[in-house]
Amino acid sequence: MDYYNLAIKRESTRSFKKRPISNRQLTELQNYIPRCRRLLPDIRTDVTILGAEAAALLKGAVGYFGLMIEAPNYLLVSSEPHDYAMENAGYMGEDLVMKLTELEVESCWITIQNPLEVKNRLHLADELVPMALIAFGNATVMLPSSRLDIKSVSDISIKERTGFIAPKLAVRHAVLTGDWTESAELSSLPLNSGIYQAFIAACCAPSYLNLQPYRFILDGDTTVMVCLPDDQTAPDDAKLNAGIAMLHYAGVMEAHYTSEKGWVMGAPDGKTYRIPDGAWIAGHYQIRMH
């Protein structure tokens, strides 16, 4: 897949037609699920496609501030318990979102508020825990090049996306030097530079309430992802955010460079960085040029 252009193209859709996607699109998605990308392949996971009836079944247990989004279908990512289960679920789920985008199918992440209740209502296997839920289908008509910005049930607006590329978080603000004092100044690189495109894609990644409470440190050939403290984002949602952004970054980087390990969780061995109080390092990504 062309992760760079898909990351730019992808927009969250919160209003779907009742008409389901085509049989061809659904079959392609089903065939892709077993080979979707995983951050940590050793974690046991399961991806289930749910129908429109899930909206009523899961009401009250999922949704932004309890606001359930009705769609003809949903993807549920479940996982065995693991320290990095949420990051892995975010990575997997967003790879499936990229596939949906490639198939011209719209989607939206939905917050799981009560995983145990979702598990009970769907009768999941005892060892699996619901980690991520994604609505998908055909969108109702929205303004061109726009996106919904949801801060709460009573504070919802439409923001216009301007320019050729409109990441939610500007790259110059997102990528810092190791001492956290200044921008890494990637703007001097050409637009087709692999690492510049990877950071643009990461800055286009969806996050809880579109807050994007994370930044990156560029340390030579290593990129370090730092998650920032945020009183609106729960710890599990912060981990899900990290996995989603990691997928955008890695998907683009692998088209240009070789990475021996891809994303490795935590900080690089022997490295310390001056990051804000309460922040934590989600992972690091080291490359070597082709």
CSV table of C-alpha atoms in Angstrom, one decimal:
chain,number,residue,atom,x,y,z
A,1,MET,CA,0.0,0.0,0.0
A,2,ASP,CA,1.0,3.6,-0.5
A,3,TYR,CA,0.9,4.6,3.1
A,4,TYR,CA,2.0,8.2,2.5
A,5,ASN,CA,-0.9,9.1,0.2
A,6,LEU,CA,-3.4,7.0,2.1
A,7,ALA,CA,-2.4,8.7,5.4
A,8,ILE,CA,-3.1,12.1,3.8
A,9,LYS,CA,-6.3,11.0,2.1
A,10,ARG,CA,-7.8,9.3,5.2
A,11,GLU,CA,-10.4,11.3,7.1
A,12,SER,CA,-12.6,10.2,10.0
A,13,THR,CA,-16.2,9.9,9.1
A,14,ARG,CA,-18.9,9.9,11.7
A,15,SER,CA,-22.0,9.8,9.5
A,16,PHE,CA,-22.6,6.7,7.5
A,17,LYS,CA,-25.2,5.6,5.0
A,18,LYS,CA,-27.1,2.5,5.9
A,19,ARG,CA,-26.1,0.8,2.7
A,20,PRO,CA,-23.3,-1.7,3.3
A,21,ILE,CA,-20.1,-1.7,1.3
A,22,SER,CA,-19.9,-3.9,-1.8
A,23,ASN,CA,-19.2,-7.7,-1.7
A,24,ARG,CA,-15.9,-7.1,-3.5
A,25,GLN,CA,-14.8,-4.5,-0.9
A,26,LEU,CA,-15.8,-6.7,2.0
A,27,THR,CA,-14.1,-9.8,0.5
A,28,GLU,CA,-10.9,-7.9,0.0
A,29,LEU,CA,-11.0,-6.6,3.6
A,30,GLN,CA,-11.6,-10.2,4.9
A,31,ASN,CA,-8.7,-11.5,2.9
A,32,TYR,CA,-6.4,-8.8,4.2
A,33,ILE,CA,-7.2,-9.2,7.9
A,34,PRO,CA,-5.0,-12.3,8.5
A,35,ARG,CA,-2.0,-10.6,7.0
A,36,CYS,CA,-2.5,-7.1,8.3
A,37,ARG,CA,0.6,-5.5,9.9
A,38,ARG,CA,1.3,-6.1,13.6
A,39,LEU,CA,3.6,-4.1,15.9
A,40,LEU,CA,4.3,-7.2,18.0
A,41,PRO,CA,3.4,-10.4,16.1
A,42,ASP,CA,3.8,-12.7,19.1
A,43,ILE,CA,0.8,-11.2,20.8
A,44,ARG,CA,-2.3,-13.3,20.2
A,45,THR,CA,-5.0,-11.2,18.6
A,46,ASP,CA,-8.3,-11.5,16.8
A,47,VAL,CA,-10.1,-9.2,14.4
A,48,THR,CA,-13.9,-9.6,14.0
A,49,ILE,CA,-16.2,-7.9,11.5
A,50,LEU,CA,-19.5,-6.9,13.2
A,51,GLY,CA,-22.7,-5.8,11.5
A,52,ALA,CA,-25.0,-2.9,12.0
A,53,GLU,CA,-26.7,-4.6,14.9
A,54,ALA,CA,-23.6,-3.9,17.0
A,55,ALA,CA,-24.6,-0.3,17.4
A,56,ALA,CA,-27.6,-1.2,19.6
A,57,LEU,CA,-25.8,-4.1,21.2
A,58,LEU,CA,-22.8,-2.0,22.3
A,59,LYS,CA,-24.6,1.2,23.1
A,60,GLY,CA,-23.4,2.6,26.4
A,61,ALA,CA,-20.2,0.6,26.5
A,62,VAL,CA,-18.5,2.4,23.6
A,63,GLY,CA,-18.4,5.8,21.9
A,64,TYR,CA,-17.2,9.3,22.4
A,65,PHE,CA,-18.6,10.4,25.8
A,66,GLY,CA,-21.1,7.6,25.3
A,67,LEU,CA,-22.0,8.8,21.8
A,68,MET,CA,-22.3,5.7,19.6
A,69,ILE,CA,-21.6,6.1,15.9
A,70,GLU,CA,-24.0,4.1,13.8
A,71,ALA,CA,-22.5,2.3,10.8
A,72,PRO,CA,-23.3,-0.7,8.6
A,73,ASN,CA,-20.1,-2.5,9.9
A,74,TYR,CA,-17.5,-2.5,12.6
A,75,LEU,CA,-14.0,-4.0,13.1
A,76,LEU,CA,-13.3,-5.2,16.6
A,77,VAL,CA,-9.6,-5.9,17.5
A,78,SER,CA,-9.2,-8.1,20.5
A,79,SER,CA,-6.0,-9.2,22.2
A,80,GLU,CA,-4.6,-11.4,25.0
A,81,PRO,CA,-3.4,-9.3,27.9
A,82,HIS,CA,0.0,-7.8,27.3
A,83,ASP,CA,2.0,-4.8,28.4
A,84,TYR,CA,1.9,-3.5,24.8
A,85,ALA,CA,-1.5,-4.9,23.7
A,86,MET,CA,-3.0,-1.5,23.2
A,87,GLU,CA,-0.2,-0.2,21.0
A,88,ASN,CA,-0.3,-3.4,19.0
A,89,ALA,CA,-4.1,-3.1,18.6
A,90,GLY,CA,-3.7,0.6,17.4
A,91,TYR,CA,-1.1,-0.5,14.9
A,92,MET,CA,-3.2,-3.4,13.5
A,93,GLY,CA,-6.4,-1.4,13.5
A,94,GLU,CA,-4.9,1.6,11.6
A,95,ASP,CA,-3.4,-0.8,9.1
A,96,LEU,CA,-6.9,-2.1,8.4
A,97,VAL,CA,-8.1,1.6,8.2
A,98,MET,CA,-5.4,2.2,5.5
A,99,LYS,CA,-6.7,-0.9,3.7
A,100,LEU,CA,-10.3,0.5,3.9
A,101,THR,CA,-9.1,3.8,2.6
A,102,GLU,CA,-7.4,2.1,-0.3
A,103,LEU,CA,-10.7,0.3,-1.0
A,104,GLU,CA,-12.5,3.7,-1.0
A,105,VAL,CA,-14.3,2.9,2.3
A,106,GLU,CA,-14.7,5.5,5.0
A,107,SER,CA,-14.0,4.7,8.7
A,108,CYS,CA,-13.9,6.1,12.2
A,109,TRP,CA,-12.2,4.9,15.5
A,110,ILE,CA,-14.7,4.5,18.3
A,111,THR,CA,-13.6,4.7,22.0
A,112,ILE,CA,-14.2,1.5,24.0
A,113,GLN,CA,-15.4,2.8,27.4
A,114,ASN,CA,-16.1,-0.5,29.1
A,115,PRO,CA,-14.1,-3.4,27.6
A,116,LEU,CA,-15.5,-6.0,30.1
A,117,GLU,CA,-19.1,-5.1,29.1
A,118,VAL,CA,-18.2,-5.3,25.4
A,119,LYS,CA,-16.6,-8.7,26.0
A,120,ASN,CA,-19.7,-10.0,27.8
A,121,ARG,CA,-22.1,-8.7,25.3
A,122,LEU,CA,-20.2,-10.2,22.4
A,123,HIS,CA,-19.4,-13.4,24.2
A,124,LEU,CA,-15.7,-13.2,23.4
A,125,ALA,CA,-13.3,-16.0,24.4
A,126,ASP,CA,-12.1,-15.8,28.0
A,127,GLU,CA,-8.5,-15.0,27.2
A,128,LEU,CA,-9.3,-12.1,24.8
A,129,VAL,CA,-10.0,-8.5,25.7
A,130,PRO,CA,-11.6,-5.9,23.4
A,131,MET,CA,-8.9,-3.3,22.5
A,132,ALA,CA,-10.2,-1.3,19.5
A,133,LEU,CA,-13.4,-0.7,17.6
A,134,ILE,CA,-13.6,0.9,14.1
A,135,ALA,CA,-16.8,1.8,12.3
A,136,PHE,CA,-16.7,1.6,8.5
A,137,GLY,CA,-19.0,2.0,5.5
A,138,ASN,CA,-20.0,4.6,2.9
A,139,ALA,CA,-20.1,8.1,4.2
A,140,THR,CA,-22.9,10.5,3.9
A,141,VAL,CA,-22.1,13.7,2.1
A,142,MET,CA,-19.8,16.1,3.9
A,143,LEU,CA,-18.0,19.3,2.9
A,144,PRO,CA,-15.0,18.6,0.6
A,145,SER,CA,-11.7,18.6,2.4
A,146,SER,CA,-13.2,18.9,5.9
A,147,ARG,CA,-13.1,16.9,9.1
A,148,LEU,CA,-15.2,16.8,12.2
A,149,ASP,CA,-13.6,18.1,15.4
A,150,ILE,CA,-15.2,16.5,18.5
A,151,LYS,CA,-14.3,18.0,21.9
A,152,SER,CA,-17.4,16.8,23.7
A,153,VAL,CA,-21.0,15.9,22.8
A,154,SER,CA,-22.0,19.6,23.0
A,155,ASP,CA,-18.8,20.9,21.3
A,156,ILE,CA,-18.7,19.5,17.7
A,157,SER,CA,-17.5,21.5,14.7
A,158,ILE,CA,-16.3,21.0,11.1
A,159,LYS,CA,-12.8,22.2,10.3
A,160,GLU,CA,-11.7,22.8,6.8
A,161,ARG,CA,-8.5,21.1,5.7
A,162,THR,CA,-6.4,23.6,3.6
A,163,GLY,CA,-3.4,23.2,1.4
A,164,PHE,CA,-2.0,20.2,-0.4
A,165,ILE,CA,-1.3,18.5,3.0
A,166,ALA,CA,-3.1,19.4,6.2
A,167,PRO,CA,-1.7,17.3,9.1
A,168,LYS,CA,-3.5,18.0,12.4
A,169,LEU,CA,-0.1,18.6,14.0
A,170,ALA,CA,2.5,20.7,12.1
A,171,VAL,CA,5.7,18.8,11.5
A,172,ARG,CA,7.8,21.7,12.7
A,173,HIS,CA,6.1,21.5,16.1
A,174,ALA,CA,6.1,17.7,16.2
A,175,VAL,CA,9.8,16.8,15.6
A,176,LEU,CA,12.4,18.1,18.1
A,177,THR,CA,16.0,17.7,18.8
A,178,GLY,CA,17.3,15.5,21.6
A,179,ASP,CA,17.4,18.2,24.3
A,180,TRP,CA,13.8,19.2,23.6
A,181,THR,CA,14.6,22.8,23.0
A,182,GLU,CA,14.2,23.3,19.3
A,183,SER,CA,12.6,22.0,16.1
A,184,ALA,CA,14.6,19.4,14.1
A,185,GLU,CA,14.0,21.7,11.0
A,186,LEU,CA,12.8,19.1,8.6
A,187,SER,CA,11.3,21.8,6.4
A,188,SER,CA,14.6,22.1,4.5
A,189,LEU,CA,14.2,18.6,3.2
A,190,PRO,CA,12.4,18.0,-0.2
A,191,LEU,CA,8.8,16.9,0.0
A,192,ASN,CA,9.7,13.5,-1.4
A,193,SER,CA,12.3,12.8,1.3
A,194,GLY,CA,11.3,9.6,3.0
A,195,ILE,CA,11.8,10.7,6.5
A,196,TYR,CA,9.9,14.0,5.9
A,197,GLN,CA,7.0,12.1,4.4
A,198,ALA,CA,7.0,9.7,7.3
A,199,PHE,CA,6.7,12.5,9.8
A,200,ILE,CA,3.9,14.1,7.7
A,201,ALA,CA,2.1,10.8,7.7
A,202,ALA,CA,2.5,10.5,11.5
A,203,CYS,CA,1.2,14.0,12.0
A,204,CYS,CA,-1.9,13.0,10.0
A,205,ALA,CA,-2.6,10.1,12.3
A,206,PRO,CA,-6.0,10.2,14.1
A,207,SER,CA,-5.9,10.4,17.9
A,208,TYR,CA,-8.4,10.6,20.7
A,209,LEU,CA,-10.4,13.9,20.2
A,210,ASN,CA,-7.7,14.8,17.6
A,211,LEU,CA,-5.5,16.1,20.4
A,212,GLN,CA,-2.3,14.3,19.2
A,213,PRO,CA,-0.5,14.4,22.6
A,214,TYR,CA,2.8,13.1,21.3
A,215,ARG,CA,6.0,14.4,19.7
A,216,PHE,CA,9.1,12.9,18.1
A,217,ILE,CA,12.8,13.3,18.8
A,218,LEU,CA,15.1,12.9,15.8
A,219,ASP,CA,18.4,11.6,17.1
A,220,GLY,CA,20.7,10.9,14.2
A,221,ASP,CA,19.4,7.8,12.5
A,222,THR,CA,16.9,7.1,15.3
A,223,THR,CA,13.4,8.5,15.8
A,224,VAL,CA,12.0,8.4,19.3
A,225,MET,CA,8.3,8.8,20.0
A,226,VAL,CA,7.4,10.7,23.2
A,227,CYS,CA,3.8,10.6,24.6
A,228,LEU,CA,2.9,13.8,26.5
A,229,PRO,CA,0.7,14.0,29.6
A,230,ASP,CA,-2.8,15.0,28.7
A,231,ASP,CA,-5.7,15.1,31.2
A,232,GLN,CA,-8.3,14.3,28.5
A,233,THR,CA,-6.7,11.2,27.1
A,234,ALA,CA,-6.9,8.0,29.3
A,235,PRO,CA,-3.8,5.8,29.5
A,236,ASP,CA,-5.2,3.1,27.2
A,237,ASP,CA,-6.2,5.7,24.6
A,238,ALA,CA,-2.7,7.2,24.8
A,239,LYS,CA,-1.2,3.8,24.0
A,240,LEU,CA,-3.7,3.3,21.2
A,241,ASN,CA,-2.8,6.7,19.8
A,242,ALA,CA,0.9,5.7,19.9
A,243,GLY,CA,0.3,2.5,17.9
A,244,ILE,CA,-1.7,4.3,15.3
A,245,ALA,CA,1.0,7.0,14.7
A,246,MET,CA,3.7,4.3,14.7
A,247,LEU,CA,1.9,2.5,11.8
A,248,HIS,CA,1.7,5.7,9.7
A,249,TYR,CA,5.4,6.4,10.3
A,250,ALA,CA,6.7,2.8,9.7
A,251,GLY,CA,4.5,2.3,6.6
A,252,VAL,CA,6.1,5.3,4.9
A,253,MET,CA,9.7,4.7,6.1
A,254,GLU,CA,9.8,1.1,4.8
A,255,ALA,CA,9.2,2.4,1.3
A,256,HIS,CA,12.5,4.4,1.5
A,257,TYR,CA,14.8,2.8,4.1
A,258,THR,CA,15.7,-0.4,5.8
A,259,SER,CA,15.1,-0.9,9.5
A,260,GLU,CA,16.5,-4.0,11.1
A,261,LYS,CA,13.8,-4.2,13.8
A,262,GLY,CA,11.2,-1.5,13.0
A,263,TRP,CA,9.6,0.0,16.1
A,264,VAL,CA,11.2,-1.2,19.3
A,265,MET,CA,9.2,-0.4,22.5
A,266,GLY,CA,10.7,2.0,25.0
A,267,ALA,CA,13.8,4.2,24.8
A,268,PRO,CA,17.0,3.2,23.0
A,269,ASP,CA,19.5,1.4,25.3
A,270,GLY,CA,21.8,3.7,27.1
A,271,LYS,CA,20.0,6.8,26.0
A,272,THR,CA,18.3,9.5,28.0
A,273,TYR,CA,16.4,12.5,26.7
A,274,ARG,CA,15.2,15.7,28.4
A,275,ILE,CA,11.5,15.3,28.0
A,276,PRO,CA,8.6,17.1,29.9
A,277,ASP,CA,7.5,15.9,33.3
A,278,GLY,CA,5.0,13.1,33.0
A,279,ALA,CA,5.9,12.3,29.4
A,280,TRP,CA,7.0,8.8,28.5
A,281,ILE,CA,8.8,7.2,25.6
A,282,ALA,CA,6.6,4.8,23.6
A,283,GLY,CA,9.3,3.5,21.3
A,284,HIS,CA,12.1,4.1,18.9
A,285,TYR,CA,12.8,3.4,15.2
A,286,GLN,CA,16.3,3.1,13.8
A,287,ILE,CA,17.1,3.1,10.1
A,288,ARG,CA,19.9,2.5,7.7
A,289,MET,CA,19.8,3.9,4.2
A,290,HIS,CA,19.2,1.6,1.2
